[in-house]
XYZ file of C-alpha atoms in Angstrom:
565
model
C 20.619 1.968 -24.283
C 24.003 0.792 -23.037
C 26.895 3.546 -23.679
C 29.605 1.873 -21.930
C 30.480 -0.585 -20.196
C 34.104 -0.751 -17.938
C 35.294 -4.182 -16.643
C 38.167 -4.512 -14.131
C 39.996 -7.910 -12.956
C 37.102 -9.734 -13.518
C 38.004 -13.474 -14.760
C 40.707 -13.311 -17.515
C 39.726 -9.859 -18.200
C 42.179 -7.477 -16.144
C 40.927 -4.104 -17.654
C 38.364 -3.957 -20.526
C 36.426 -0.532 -21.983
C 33.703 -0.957 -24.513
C 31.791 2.643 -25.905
C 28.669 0.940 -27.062
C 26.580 2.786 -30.346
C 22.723 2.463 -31.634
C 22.335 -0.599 -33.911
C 23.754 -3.916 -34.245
C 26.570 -4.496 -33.060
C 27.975 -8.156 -33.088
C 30.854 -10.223 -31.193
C 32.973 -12.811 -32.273
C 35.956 -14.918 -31.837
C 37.780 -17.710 -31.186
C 35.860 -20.451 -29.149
C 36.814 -19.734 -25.585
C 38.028 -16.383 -25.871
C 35.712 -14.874 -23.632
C 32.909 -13.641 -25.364
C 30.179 -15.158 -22.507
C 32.833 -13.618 -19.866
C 31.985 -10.330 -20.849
C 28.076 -11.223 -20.865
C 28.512 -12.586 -17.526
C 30.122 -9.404 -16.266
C 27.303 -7.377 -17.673
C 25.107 -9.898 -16.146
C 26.457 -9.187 -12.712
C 26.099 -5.581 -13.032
C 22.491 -6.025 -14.307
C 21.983 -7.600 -10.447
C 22.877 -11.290 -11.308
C 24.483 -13.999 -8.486
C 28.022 -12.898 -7.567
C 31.036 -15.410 -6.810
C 34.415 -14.809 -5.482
C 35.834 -16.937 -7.953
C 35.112 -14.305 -10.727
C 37.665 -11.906 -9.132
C 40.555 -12.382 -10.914
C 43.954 -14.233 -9.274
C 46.182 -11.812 -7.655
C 43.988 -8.971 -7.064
C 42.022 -7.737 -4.396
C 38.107 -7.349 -5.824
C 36.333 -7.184 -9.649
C 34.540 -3.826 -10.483
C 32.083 -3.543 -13.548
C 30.532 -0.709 -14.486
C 27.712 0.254 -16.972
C 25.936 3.373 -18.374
C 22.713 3.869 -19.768
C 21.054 6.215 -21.385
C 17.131 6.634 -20.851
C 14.433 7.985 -22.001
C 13.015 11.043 -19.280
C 9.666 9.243 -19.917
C 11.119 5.839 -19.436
C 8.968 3.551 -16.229
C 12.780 3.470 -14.314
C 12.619 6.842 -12.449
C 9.623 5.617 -10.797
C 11.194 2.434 -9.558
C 14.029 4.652 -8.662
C 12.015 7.412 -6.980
C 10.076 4.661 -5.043
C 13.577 3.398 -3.910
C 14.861 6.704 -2.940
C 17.883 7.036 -5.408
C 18.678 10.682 -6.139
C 18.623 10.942 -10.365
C 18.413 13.690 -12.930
C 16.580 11.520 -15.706
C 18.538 14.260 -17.731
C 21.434 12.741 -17.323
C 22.916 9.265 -17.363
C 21.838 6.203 -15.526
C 25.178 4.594 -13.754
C 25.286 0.962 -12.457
C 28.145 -0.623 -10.892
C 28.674 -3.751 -9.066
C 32.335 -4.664 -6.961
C 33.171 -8.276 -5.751
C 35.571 -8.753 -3.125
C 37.927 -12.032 -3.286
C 37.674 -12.006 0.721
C 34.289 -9.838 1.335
C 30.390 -9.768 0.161
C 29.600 -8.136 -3.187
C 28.320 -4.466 -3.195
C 26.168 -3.086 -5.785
C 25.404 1.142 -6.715
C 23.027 3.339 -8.505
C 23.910 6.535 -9.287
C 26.933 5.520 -6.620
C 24.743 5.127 -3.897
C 24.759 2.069 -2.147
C 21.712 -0.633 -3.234
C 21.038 -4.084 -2.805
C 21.832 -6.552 -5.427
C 17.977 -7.573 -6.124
C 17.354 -3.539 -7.163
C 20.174 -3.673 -9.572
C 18.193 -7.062 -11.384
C 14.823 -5.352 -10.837
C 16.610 -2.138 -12.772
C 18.149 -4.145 -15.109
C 15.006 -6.138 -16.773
C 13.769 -3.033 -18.169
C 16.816 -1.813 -19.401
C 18.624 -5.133 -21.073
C 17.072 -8.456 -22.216
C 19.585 -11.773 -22.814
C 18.405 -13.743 -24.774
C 20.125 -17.310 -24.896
C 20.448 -20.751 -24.941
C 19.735 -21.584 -21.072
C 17.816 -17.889 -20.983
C 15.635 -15.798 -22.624
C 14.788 -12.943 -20.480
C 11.191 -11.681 -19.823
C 9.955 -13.874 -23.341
C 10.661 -16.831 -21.162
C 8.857 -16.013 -17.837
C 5.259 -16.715 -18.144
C 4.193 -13.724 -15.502
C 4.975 -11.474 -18.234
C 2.922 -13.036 -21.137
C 0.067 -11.177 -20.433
C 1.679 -7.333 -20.856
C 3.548 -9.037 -24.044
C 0.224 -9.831 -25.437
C -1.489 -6.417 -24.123
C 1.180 -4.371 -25.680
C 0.848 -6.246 -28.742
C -2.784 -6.186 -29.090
C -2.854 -1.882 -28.104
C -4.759 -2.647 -25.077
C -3.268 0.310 -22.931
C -6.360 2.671 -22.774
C -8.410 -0.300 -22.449
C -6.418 -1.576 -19.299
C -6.617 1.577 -17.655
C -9.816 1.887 -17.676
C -10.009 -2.205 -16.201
C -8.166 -1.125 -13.605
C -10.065 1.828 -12.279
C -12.990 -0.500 -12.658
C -11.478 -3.004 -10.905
C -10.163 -0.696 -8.356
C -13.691 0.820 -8.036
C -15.415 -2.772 -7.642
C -12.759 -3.470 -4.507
C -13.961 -0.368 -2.822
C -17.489 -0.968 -2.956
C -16.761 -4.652 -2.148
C -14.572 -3.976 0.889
C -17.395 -1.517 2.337
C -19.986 -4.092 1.920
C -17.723 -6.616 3.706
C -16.997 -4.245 6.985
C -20.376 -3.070 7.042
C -21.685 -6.571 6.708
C -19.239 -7.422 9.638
C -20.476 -3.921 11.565
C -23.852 -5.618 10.920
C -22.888 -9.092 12.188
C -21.948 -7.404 15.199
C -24.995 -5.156 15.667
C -27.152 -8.392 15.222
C -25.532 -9.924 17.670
C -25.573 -7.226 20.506
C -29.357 -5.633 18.852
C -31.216 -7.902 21.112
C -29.528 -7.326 24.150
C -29.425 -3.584 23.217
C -33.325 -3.832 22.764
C -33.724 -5.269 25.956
C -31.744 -2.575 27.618
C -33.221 0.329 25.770
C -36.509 -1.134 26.331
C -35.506 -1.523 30.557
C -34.354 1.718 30.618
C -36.886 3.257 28.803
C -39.538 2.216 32.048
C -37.425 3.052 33.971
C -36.525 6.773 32.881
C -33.377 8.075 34.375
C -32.786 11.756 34.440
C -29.268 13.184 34.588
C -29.134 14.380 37.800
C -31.712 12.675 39.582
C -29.467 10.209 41.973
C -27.891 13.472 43.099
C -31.293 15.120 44.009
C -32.291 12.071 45.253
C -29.692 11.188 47.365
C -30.033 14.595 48.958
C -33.775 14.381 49.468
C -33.206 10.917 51.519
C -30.887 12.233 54.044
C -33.018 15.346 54.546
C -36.096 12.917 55.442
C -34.046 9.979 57.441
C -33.497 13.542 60.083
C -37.302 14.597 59.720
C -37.781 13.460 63.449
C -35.337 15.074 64.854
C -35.956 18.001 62.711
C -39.459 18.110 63.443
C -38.177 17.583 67.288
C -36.609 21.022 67.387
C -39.328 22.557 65.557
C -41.808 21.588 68.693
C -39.114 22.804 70.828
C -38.309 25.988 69.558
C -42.130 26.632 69.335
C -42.537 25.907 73.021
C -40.130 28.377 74.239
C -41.664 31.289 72.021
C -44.963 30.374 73.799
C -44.006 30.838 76.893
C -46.544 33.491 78.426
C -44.062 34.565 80.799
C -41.454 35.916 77.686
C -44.403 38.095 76.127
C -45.102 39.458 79.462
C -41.995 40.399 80.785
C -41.455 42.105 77.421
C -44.972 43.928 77.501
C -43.827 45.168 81.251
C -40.316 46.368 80.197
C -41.957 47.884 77.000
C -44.452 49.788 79.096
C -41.507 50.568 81.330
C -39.625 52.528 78.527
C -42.825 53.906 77.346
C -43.020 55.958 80.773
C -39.150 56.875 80.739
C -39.591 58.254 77.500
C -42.435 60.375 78.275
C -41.090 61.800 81.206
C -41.671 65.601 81.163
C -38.239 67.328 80.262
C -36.351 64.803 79.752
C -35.661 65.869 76.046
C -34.456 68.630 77.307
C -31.824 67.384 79.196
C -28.157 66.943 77.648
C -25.708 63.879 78.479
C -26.661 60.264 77.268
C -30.161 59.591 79.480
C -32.728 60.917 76.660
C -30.407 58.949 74.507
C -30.074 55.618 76.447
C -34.086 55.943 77.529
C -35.341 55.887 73.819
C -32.912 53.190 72.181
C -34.155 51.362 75.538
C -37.694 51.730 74.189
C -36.815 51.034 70.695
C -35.148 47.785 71.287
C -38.043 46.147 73.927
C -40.508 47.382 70.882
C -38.944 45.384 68.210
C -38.468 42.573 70.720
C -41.581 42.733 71.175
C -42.714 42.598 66.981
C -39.505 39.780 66.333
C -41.008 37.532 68.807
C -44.447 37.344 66.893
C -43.146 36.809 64.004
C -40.728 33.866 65.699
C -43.669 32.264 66.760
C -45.328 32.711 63.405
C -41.912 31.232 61.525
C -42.184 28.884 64.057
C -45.536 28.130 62.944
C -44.776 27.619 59.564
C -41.757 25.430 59.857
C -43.688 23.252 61.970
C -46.244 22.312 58.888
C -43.354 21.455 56.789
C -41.386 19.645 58.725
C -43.387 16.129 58.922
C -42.176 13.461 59.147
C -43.888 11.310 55.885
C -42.286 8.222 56.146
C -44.007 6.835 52.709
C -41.962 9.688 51.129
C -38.531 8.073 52.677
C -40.002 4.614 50.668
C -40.602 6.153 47.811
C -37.566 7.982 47.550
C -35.390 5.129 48.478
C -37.589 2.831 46.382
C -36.083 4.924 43.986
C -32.484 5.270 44.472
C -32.710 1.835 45.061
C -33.745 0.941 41.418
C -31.652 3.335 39.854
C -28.454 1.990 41.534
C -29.416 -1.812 40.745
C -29.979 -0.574 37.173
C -26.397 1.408 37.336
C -24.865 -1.849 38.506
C -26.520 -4.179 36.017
C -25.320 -1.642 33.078
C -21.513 -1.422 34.489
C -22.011 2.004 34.813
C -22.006 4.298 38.078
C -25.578 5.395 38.929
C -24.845 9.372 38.180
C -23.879 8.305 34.275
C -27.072 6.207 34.297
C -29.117 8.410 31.970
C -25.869 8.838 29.298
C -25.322 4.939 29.578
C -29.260 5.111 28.305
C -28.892 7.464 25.731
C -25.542 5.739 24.582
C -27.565 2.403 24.281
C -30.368 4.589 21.793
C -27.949 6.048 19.896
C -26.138 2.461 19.419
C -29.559 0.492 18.595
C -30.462 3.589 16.008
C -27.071 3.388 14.448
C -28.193 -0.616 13.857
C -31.258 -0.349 12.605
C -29.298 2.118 9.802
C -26.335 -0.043 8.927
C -29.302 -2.905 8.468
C -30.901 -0.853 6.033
C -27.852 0.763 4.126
C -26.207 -3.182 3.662
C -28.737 -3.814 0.764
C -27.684 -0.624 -0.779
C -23.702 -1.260 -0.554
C -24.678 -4.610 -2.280
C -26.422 -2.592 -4.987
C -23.533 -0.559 -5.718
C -20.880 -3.556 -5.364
C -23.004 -5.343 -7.750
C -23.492 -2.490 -9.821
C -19.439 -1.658 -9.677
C -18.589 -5.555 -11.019
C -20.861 -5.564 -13.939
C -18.993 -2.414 -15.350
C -15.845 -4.154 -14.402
C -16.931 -7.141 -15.633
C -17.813 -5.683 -19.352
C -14.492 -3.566 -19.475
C -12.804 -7.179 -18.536
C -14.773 -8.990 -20.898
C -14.582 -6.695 -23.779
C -10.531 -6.571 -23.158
C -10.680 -10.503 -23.380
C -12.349 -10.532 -26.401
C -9.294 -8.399 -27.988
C -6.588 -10.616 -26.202
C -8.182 -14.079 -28.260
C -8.482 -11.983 -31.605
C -5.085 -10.529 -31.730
C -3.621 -13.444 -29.809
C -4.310 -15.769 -32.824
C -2.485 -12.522 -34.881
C 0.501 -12.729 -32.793
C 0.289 -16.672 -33.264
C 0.780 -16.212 -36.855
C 3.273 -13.652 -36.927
C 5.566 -15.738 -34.753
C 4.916 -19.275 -36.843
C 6.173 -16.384 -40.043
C 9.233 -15.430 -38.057
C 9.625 -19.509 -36.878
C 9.733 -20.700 -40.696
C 12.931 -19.328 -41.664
C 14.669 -19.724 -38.610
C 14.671 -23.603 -39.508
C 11.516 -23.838 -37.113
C 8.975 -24.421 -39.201
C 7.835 -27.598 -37.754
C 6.903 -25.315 -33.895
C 3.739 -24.671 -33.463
C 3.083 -21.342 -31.166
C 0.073 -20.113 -29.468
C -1.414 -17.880 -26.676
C -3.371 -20.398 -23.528
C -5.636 -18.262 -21.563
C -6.626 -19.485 -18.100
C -9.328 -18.006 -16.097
C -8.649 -16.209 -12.740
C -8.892 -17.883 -9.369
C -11.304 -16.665 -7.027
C -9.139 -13.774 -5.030
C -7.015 -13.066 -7.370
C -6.848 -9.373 -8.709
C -8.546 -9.011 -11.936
C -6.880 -5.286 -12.421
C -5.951 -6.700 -16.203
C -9.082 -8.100 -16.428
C -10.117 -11.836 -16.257
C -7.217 -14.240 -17.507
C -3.906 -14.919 -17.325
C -2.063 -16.017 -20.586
C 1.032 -17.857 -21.461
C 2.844 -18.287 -24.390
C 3.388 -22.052 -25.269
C 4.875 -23.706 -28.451
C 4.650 -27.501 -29.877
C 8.155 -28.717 -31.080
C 7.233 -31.908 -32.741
C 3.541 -32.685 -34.253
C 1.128 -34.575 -32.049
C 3.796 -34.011 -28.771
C 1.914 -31.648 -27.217
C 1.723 -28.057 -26.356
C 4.139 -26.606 -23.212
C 5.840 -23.813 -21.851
C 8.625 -22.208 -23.960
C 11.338 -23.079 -21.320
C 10.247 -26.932 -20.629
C 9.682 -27.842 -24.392
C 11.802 -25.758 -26.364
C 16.271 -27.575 -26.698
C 18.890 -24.673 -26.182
C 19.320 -23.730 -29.784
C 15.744 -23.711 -30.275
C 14.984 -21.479 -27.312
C 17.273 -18.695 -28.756
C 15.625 -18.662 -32.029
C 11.872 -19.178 -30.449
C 13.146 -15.679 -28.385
C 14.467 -14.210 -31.492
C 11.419 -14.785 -33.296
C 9.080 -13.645 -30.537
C 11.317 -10.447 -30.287
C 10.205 -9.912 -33.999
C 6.947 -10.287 -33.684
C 6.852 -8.269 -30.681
C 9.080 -5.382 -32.031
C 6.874 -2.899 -31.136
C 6.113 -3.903 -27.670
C 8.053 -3.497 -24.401
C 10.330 -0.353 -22.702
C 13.984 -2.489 -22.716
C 16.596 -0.485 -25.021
C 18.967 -3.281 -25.045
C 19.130 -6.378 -26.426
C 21.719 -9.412 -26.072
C 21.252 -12.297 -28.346
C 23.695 -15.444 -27.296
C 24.820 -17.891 -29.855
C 21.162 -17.469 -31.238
C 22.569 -19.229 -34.995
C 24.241 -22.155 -33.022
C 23.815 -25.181 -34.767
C 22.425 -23.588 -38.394
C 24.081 -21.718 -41.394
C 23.851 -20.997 -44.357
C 20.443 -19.494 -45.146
C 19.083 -19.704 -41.230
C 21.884 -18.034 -40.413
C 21.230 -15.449 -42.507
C 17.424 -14.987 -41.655
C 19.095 -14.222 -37.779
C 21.288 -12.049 -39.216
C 17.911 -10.179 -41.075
C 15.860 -10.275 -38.069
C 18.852 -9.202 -35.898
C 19.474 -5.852 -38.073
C 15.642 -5.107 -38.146
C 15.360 -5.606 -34.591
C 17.882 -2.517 -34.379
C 16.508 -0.226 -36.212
C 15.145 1.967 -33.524
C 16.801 -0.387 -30.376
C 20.504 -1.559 -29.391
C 21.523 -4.988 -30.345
C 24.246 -7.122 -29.518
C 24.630 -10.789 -30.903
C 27.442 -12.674 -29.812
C 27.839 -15.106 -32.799
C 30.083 -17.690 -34.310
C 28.246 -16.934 -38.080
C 30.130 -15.051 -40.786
C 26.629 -14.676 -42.068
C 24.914 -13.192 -38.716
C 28.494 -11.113 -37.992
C 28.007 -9.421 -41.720
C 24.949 -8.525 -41.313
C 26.039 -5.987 -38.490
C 26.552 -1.980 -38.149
C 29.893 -2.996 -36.449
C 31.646 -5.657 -34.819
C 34.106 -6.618 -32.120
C 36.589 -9.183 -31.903
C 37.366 -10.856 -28.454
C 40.823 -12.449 -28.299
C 42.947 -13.921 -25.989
C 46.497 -12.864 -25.180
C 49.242 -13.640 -22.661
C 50.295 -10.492 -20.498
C 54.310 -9.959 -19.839
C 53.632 -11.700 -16.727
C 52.237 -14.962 -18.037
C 48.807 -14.471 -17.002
C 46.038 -15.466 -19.939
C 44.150 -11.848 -20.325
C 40.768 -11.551 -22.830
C 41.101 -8.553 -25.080
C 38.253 -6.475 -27.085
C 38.790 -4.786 -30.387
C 36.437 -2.754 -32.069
C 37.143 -3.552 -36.289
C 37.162 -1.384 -38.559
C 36.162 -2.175 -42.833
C 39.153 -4.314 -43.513
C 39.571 -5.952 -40.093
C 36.114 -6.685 -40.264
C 36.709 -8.572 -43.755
C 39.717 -10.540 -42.148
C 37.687 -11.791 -39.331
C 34.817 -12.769 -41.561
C 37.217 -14.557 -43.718
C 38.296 -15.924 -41.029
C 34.758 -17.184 -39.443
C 34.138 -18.550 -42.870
C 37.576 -20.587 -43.611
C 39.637 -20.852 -40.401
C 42.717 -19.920 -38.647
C 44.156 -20.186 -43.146
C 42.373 -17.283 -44.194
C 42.116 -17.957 -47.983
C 41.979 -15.186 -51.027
C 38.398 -17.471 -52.095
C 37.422 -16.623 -48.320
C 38.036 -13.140 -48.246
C 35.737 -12.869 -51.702
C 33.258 -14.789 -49.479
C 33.722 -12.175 -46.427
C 33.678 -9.353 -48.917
C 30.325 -10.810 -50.710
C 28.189 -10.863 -47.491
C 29.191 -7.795 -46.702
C 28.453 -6.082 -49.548
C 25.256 -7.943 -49.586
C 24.478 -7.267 -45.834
């Protein structure tokens, strides 16, 4: 609810404190005294359109300031939270709002720095204005529906729609990007057949171009290769080699075996035997050269169908490689890439019938939450119908005809609350027609259509504040005092404000303020507020009822209504 409210040189107001209480609380006064300035400066701090003409002449801006209290379980710390405003929701909410006569408007929460379209989002849950040209929430048809839910006890319900409904998007947006992953796969499956199938006959190994590549250069040098072989053989052949060696072996044999020589000292014996020694194993190393020899030359052919094959080979591999965008070593992982790729096809083909299943499955429980909440919203929409016709009657309405028009949801449109939008809409005059509540309903009419949907949704709805404006204009007598009823029930357990020109809506109040209009020492036209107490409050009654010559027969008037109130 609103606590207080501070204006400064706003209009003809130059510096204006209100404490606000619980209950109903209304304002009167002289005709032009400023009662709708002071709505328009709560207005602006509730996030309304600013104009430099509002600051007042001779100063330099217009600061209003309001403070709420609310509830630690109140919806506005989240909106806060999600905004990043530092709160203590055990504490006091502060808005303020400065115009400058030369500079843009600013606007604060909690004194830190917002924009202006925060401070209106802020201030629809915390005050509703009801008036002639205005009636708040009641009058914008995008919040019918939560009117009517609230009204009808359809929370549970609605949270269970919209896990439903948020269940039923999941399982429809995977059968969507899997039916696009499929669309895709279709589209490349054949060509990724084709490939696997190519590559398949063809069978690269990882590996093999290296192998291959190596094996090819070996065989394009097989002649020359084999060339040396033939030449290397010849020389060990030669009969001359194996006899000069035999010669110088028996040579060393007959050094060695000369008589004594072992006994001899110096390096002779020495020299004579490692002679020996080295002709022998000439002798044994050249036979088994020319048997090496041997060998090498029956391996080192020259097969020139081996060459084809192997460049046959290459050959294919490297076409494939280019063919595939891929460079012939990766070959065999391009291949197995291409498997993998056609197997993950084949599976997305077969799971799309099953992510239809459970999309399917996912909007029929939707659909039966949804349908079972629509069956609740016609029932207890025809309940609210007649409780607001009962409200309309004695409000000198009884002619309006209300009710609740449901229109289906448009393909696309998010069926979190199920699967209709409503709107309230009212007949004014038999046989006219039924219309919106803003488009059919005259100025005084609208503010006692809102005051009268207000009763009949007492119950529903977070906002701690509410502003009636001129709601009895045009009525008395007994209308009047059915506001003045419905004005004082309304407050029993929220803050009401009625700004009223009724002796019979201002009597039925807790309390009441008077807004006059003074001239400063300076000749400047200032608004003042006074809070009344008992006997001022009979004056001004007295007054409302007879005129600026309050009468003794209008004071017993005053005093009757508010004894009766």
């Amino acid at each position: 609810m609103l606590n207080a409210l501070s204006i400064r040189s706003f209009v003809l107001i130059d510096r204006l404190d209100l404490e606000a209480s619980t209950g109903f609380t209304a304002l009167t006064g002289e005709t032009g005294a400023g009662k709708s300035i002071i709505l328009d400066a709560l207005g602006l701090v509730l996030g309304a359109s600013a104009d430099r003409k509002q600051v007042r002449a001779g100063t330099d801006k217009a600061t209003i300031r309001a403070e709420f209290s609310v509830a630690p379980d109140h919806p506005i710390w989240s909106l806060l939270e999600e905004n990043a405003i530092d709160f203590d929701p055990g504490e006091t909410l502060c808005l303020r709002r400065t115009i400058s006569a030369t500079g843009p408007s600013r606007a604060f929460v909690n004194e830190q720095p917002v924009a202006a379209a925060l401070l209106a989002t802020l201030g629809e849950s915390l005050v509703e204005i009801h008036g002639q040209h205005s009636a708040s929430q009641l009058m914008r048809p995008a919040t019918h529906l939560d009117l009517l839910d609230a009204f009808a006890g359809l929370t549970g319900d609605l949270h269970r729609c919209g896990e439903l409904w948020a269940k039923y998007e999941t399982a429809r947006q995977a059968r969507i990007d899997l039916e696009q992953t499929v669309q895709t796969a279709t589209e490349k499956r054949e060509w990724l057949s084709f490939a696997v199938e190519e590559l398949t006959k063809l069978g690269p190994e990882e590996g093999e171009v290296e192998t291959l590549t190596a094996q090819r250069s070996v065989l394009l040098q097989s002649e020359r290769i084999r060339d040396s072989v033939d030449e290397a053989a010849k020389a060990l052949s030669e009969p001359k080699l194996e006899e000069c060696l035999a010669t110088a072996s028996r040579a060393g044999e007959r050094i060695v075996r000369v008589p004594g020589l072992e006994l001899l000292e110096g390096e002779l014996p020495e020299s004579a035997a490692a002679m020996a020694e080295a002709v022998e194993r000439a002798l044994i190393e050249l036979a088994e050269s020319q048997s090496l020899v041997k060998d090498l030359a029956r391996h080192a052919r020259h097969d020139s169908s081996q060459l084809e094959a192997v460049e046959s080979r290459l050959f294919a591999l490297r076409a494939a490689a280019r063919k595939y965008d891929c460079l012939p070593e990766l070959l065999a992982e391009t291949f197995a890439s291409y498997q993998a790729q056609l197997a993950l096809c084949e599976a997305e083909t077969e799971s799309l019938s099953e992510a239809a299943a459970k999309e399917a499955e996912a909007k029929r429980a939707w659909q039966a939450q949804a349908e079972r909440i629509s069956a609740k919203r016609r029932k207890q929409a025809d309940h609210l119908a007649k409780a607001v016709m009962t409200e309309l009657k004695p409000l000198q309405l009884g002619r309006v005809k209300f009710r609740v028009a449901f229109r289906d949801l448009l393909d696309g449109e998010s069926g979190s609350k199920g699967l209709e939008r409503a709107e309230f809409e009212v007949e004014t005059n038999s046989g006219t027609g039924f219309g919106p509540l803003k488009t059919i309903a005259s100025g005084g009419e609208l503010a006692r259509l809102s005051l009268a949907l207000k009763c009949a949704l007492s119950q529903c709805g977070e906002t701690g504040t509410l502003i009636f404006d001129e709601a009895d204009q045009g009525v008395g007598g007994a209308v009047a005092a059915a506001i003045g009823e419905r004005l004082d029930a309304l407050a029993v357990d929220r803050q009401v404000f009625a700004v009223t020109h009724s002796p019979q809506v201002a009597s039925a109040a807790a309390r009441q303020w008077r807004i006059m209009k003074e001239t400063g020492g300076d000749g400047q036209t200032v608004s003042r507020v006074a809070q009344l107490d008992d006997g001022q409050r009979l004056e001004e009654i007295a007054r409302m009822l007879s005129g600026s010559s309050i009468t003794n027969e209008a004071r017993a008037a005053a005093l009757k209504l508010l004894e009766a109130a």
